[in-house]
C-alpha positions as a printed NumPy array, in Angstrom:
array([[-140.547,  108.442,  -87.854],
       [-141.598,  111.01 ,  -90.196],
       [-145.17 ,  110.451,  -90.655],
       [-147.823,  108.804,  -88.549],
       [-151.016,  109.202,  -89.435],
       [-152.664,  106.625,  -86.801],
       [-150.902,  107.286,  -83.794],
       [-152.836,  107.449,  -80.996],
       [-151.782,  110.948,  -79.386],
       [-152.672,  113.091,  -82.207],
       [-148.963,  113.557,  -83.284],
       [-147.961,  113.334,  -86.917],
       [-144.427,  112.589,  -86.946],
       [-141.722,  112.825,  -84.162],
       [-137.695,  112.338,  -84.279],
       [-136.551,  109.836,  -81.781],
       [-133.039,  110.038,  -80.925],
       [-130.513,  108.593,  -77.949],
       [-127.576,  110.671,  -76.242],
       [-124.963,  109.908,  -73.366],
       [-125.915,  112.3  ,  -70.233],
       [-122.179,  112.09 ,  -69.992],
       [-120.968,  113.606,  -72.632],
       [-121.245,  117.717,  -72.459],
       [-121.196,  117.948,  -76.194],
       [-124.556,  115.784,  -76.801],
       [-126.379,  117.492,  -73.523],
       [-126.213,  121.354,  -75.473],
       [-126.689,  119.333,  -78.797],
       [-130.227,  118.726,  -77.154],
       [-130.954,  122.202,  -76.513],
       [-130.679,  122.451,  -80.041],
       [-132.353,  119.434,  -81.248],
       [-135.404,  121.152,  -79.106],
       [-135.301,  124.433,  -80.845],
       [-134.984,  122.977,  -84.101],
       [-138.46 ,  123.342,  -84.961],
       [-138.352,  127.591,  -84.268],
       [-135.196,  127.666,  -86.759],
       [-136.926,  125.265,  -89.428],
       [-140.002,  127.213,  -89.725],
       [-138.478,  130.595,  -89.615],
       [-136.513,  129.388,  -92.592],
       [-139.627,  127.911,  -94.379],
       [-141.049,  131.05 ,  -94.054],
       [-138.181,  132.898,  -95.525],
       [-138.175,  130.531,  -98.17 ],
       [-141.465,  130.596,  -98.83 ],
       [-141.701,  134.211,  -98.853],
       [-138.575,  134.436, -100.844],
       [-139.642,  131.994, -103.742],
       [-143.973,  132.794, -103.8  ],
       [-144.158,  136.444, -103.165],
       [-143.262,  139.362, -105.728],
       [-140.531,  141.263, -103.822],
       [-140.427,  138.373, -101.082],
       [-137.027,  139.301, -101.087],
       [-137.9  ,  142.806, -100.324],
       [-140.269,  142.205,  -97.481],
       [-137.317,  140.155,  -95.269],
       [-134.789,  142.67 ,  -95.348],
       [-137.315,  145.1  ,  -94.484],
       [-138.284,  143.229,  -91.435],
       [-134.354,  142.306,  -90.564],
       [-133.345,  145.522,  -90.855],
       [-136.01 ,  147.048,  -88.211],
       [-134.387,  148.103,  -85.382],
       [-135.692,  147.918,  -81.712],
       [-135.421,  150.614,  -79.598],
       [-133.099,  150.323,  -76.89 ],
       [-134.013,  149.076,  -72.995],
       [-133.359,  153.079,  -72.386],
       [-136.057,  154.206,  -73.658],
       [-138.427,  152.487,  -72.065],
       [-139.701,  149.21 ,  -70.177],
       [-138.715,  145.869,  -71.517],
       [-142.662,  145.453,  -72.183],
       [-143.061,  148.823,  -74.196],
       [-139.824,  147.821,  -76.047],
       [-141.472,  144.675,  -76.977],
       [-145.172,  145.778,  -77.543],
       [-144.034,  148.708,  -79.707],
       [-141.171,  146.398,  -81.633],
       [-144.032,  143.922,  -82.575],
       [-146.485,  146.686,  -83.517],
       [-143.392,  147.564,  -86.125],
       [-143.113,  144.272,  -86.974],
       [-146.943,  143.898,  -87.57 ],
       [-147.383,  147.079,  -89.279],
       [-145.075,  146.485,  -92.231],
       [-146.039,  142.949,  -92.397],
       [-149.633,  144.513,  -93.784],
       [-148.515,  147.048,  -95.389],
       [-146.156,  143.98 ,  -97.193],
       [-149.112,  142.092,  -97.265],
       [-151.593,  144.183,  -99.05 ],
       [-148.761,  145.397, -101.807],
       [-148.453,  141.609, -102.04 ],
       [-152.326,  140.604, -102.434],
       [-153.006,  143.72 , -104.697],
       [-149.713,  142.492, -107.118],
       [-151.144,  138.246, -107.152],
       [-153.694,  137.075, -105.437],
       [-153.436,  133.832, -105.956],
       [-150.023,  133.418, -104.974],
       [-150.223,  135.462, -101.938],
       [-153.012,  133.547, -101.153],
       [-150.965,  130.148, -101.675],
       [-147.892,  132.278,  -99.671],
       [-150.469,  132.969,  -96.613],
       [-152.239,  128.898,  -96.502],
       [-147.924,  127.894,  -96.287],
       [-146.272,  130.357,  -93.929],
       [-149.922,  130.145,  -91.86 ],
       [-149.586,  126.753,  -91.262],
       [-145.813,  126.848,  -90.926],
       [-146.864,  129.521,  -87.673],
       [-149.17 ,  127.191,  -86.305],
       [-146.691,  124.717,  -86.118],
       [-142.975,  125.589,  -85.406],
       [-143.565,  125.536,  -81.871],
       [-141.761,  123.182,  -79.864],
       [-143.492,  119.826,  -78.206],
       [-143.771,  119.308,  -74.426],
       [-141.296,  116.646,  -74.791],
       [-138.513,  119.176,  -76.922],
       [-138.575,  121.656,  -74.535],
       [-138.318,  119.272,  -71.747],
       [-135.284,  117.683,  -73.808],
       [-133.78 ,  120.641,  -74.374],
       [-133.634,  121.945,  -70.37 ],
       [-130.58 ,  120.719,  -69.239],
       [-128.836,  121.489,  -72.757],
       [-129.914,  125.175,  -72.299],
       [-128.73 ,  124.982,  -68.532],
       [-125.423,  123.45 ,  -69.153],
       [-124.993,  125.876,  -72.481],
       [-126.147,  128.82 ,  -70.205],
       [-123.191,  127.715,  -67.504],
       [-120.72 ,  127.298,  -69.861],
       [-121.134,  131.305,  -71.297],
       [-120.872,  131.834,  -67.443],
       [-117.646,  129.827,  -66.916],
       [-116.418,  131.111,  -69.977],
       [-116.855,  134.758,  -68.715],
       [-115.353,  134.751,  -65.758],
       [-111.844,  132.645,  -67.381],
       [-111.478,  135.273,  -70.067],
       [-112.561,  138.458,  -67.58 ],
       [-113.709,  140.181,  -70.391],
       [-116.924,  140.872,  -70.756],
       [-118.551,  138.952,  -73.797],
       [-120.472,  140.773,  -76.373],
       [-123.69 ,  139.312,  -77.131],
       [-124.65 ,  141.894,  -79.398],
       [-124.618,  139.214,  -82.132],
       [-127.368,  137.045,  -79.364],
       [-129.437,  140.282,  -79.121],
       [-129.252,  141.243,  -82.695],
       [-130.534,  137.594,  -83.867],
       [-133.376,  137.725,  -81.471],
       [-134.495,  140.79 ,  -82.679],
       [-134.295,  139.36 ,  -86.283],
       [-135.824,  136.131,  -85.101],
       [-139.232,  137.915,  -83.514],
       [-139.528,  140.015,  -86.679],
       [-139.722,  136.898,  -89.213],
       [-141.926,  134.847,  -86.532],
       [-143.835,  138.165,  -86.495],
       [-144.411,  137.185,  -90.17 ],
       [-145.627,  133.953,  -89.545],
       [-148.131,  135.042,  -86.935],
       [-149.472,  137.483,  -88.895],
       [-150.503,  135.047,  -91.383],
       [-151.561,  132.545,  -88.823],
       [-153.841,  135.408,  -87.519],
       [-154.967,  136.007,  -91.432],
       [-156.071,  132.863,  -91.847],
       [-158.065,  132.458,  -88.806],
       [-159.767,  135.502,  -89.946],
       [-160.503,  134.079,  -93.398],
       [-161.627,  130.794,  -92.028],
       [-164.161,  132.662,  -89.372],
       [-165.244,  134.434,  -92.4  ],
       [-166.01 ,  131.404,  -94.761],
       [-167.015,  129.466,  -91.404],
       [-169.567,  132.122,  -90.609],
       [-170.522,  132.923,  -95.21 ],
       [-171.083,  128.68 ,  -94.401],
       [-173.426,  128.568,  -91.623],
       [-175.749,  131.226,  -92.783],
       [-176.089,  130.049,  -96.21 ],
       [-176.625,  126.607,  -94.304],
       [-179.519,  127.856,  -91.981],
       [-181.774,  129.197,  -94.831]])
C-alpha cells in the first residue's frame, strides 16, 4: 500500500511483501529491502540537489570527494566528529552560495531534502526484517574469506560509507535548517499572537 491516510498507527504507507526463510537469496534480499529507505532518500536528495540548486551538481562532488582521515590518526570518534564537521562545514558554505544565488529555489531545495532527512530512516519493523539478512550476508563475506584465503578488500565498503555519511550529512543539515526556521516563525507567531 502506498498511501494510507487513516491508518490507525500513524503510518502513511508501508510495502508488504512475503519471502521463503529457506531460500538464502530472499533472506539478504531482506537486508536490503530494510535499507531501502537510506538509499532512496540519499538519491532524492542528490536528485533534488542536482535538478533545484544552481551548481547542485557542484555541491555533490564536493561532498563525495571529501576524504576522511584515516583510523591512524586518531580515535574512531575524532575521525567521525571531525569528518562530519567537514561534511557540515561545506554544506553551509554550499548553502549560503546557494540562498544568496535563488532564494526561492533554495528555499523549495531545503522544504524537499528537509523532509526527505526526516524521513529515510528505517521503521522498527525494516530493521527488524532486515536482521537476519544482514547476519546471513555478514557470514557469507566470512565464509567467503576464509575459501579464497585472501584477504578481501573492502575499500570499495569503506569508501561508499564515507560517501554515504557525507550526502546524509546534507540532508541533516537541512533537516536541522528547517527546524530552525520553523522555531523562528513558531516563536515571530506566538508573540505577534500574545499582543
Amino acid at each position: 500500500m502506498l498511501f494510507d491516510f487513516y491508518a490507525k498507527n500513524g503510518a502513511l504507507g508501508c510495502v508488504q511483501h512475503s519471502y521463503s526463510s529457506r531460500s538464502l537469496w530472499q533472506v539478504v534480499g531482506n537486508f536490503f529491502i530494510g535499507i531501502a529507505p537510506i538509499f532512496g532518500g540519499i538519491l532524492a536528495t542528490v536528485l533534488c540537489t542536482s535538478l533545484l540548486v544552481s551548481n547542485g551538481d557542484h555541491w555533490i562532488t564536493d561532498l563525495i570527494n571529501l576524504e576522511a582521515l584515516s583510523p591512524s590518526e586518531g580515535s574512531q570518534l575524532i575521525m567521525y566528529s571531525q569528518f562530519f564537521m567537514k561534511c557540515t562545514v561545506l554544506n553551509f558554505e554550499h548553502l549560503t552560495a546557494r540562498f544568496s544565488d535563488n532564494m526561492i529555489m533554495t528555499l523549495v531545495w531545503g522544504g524537499l531534502v528537509a523532509t526527505i532527512g526526516l524521513y529515510l530512516t528505517p521503521s522498527v519493523e525494516d530493521l527488524k526484517g532486515s536482521f537476519k539478512g544482514f547476519i546471513v550476508l555478514t557470514l557469507v563475506l566470512f565464509l567467503l574469506q576464509l575459501v579464497i584465503h585472501e584477504k578481501i578488500d573492502f575499500e570499495f565498503i569503506e569508501r561508499s560509507s564515507v560517501v554515504l555519511s557525507s550526502i546524509l550529512s546534507l540532508a541533516l543539515t537541512a533537516s536541522v535548517c528547517l527546524l530552525l526556521v520553523t522555531r523562528l516563525l513558531l516563536g515571530v507567531y506566538s508573540a505577534a499572537t500574545d499582543k
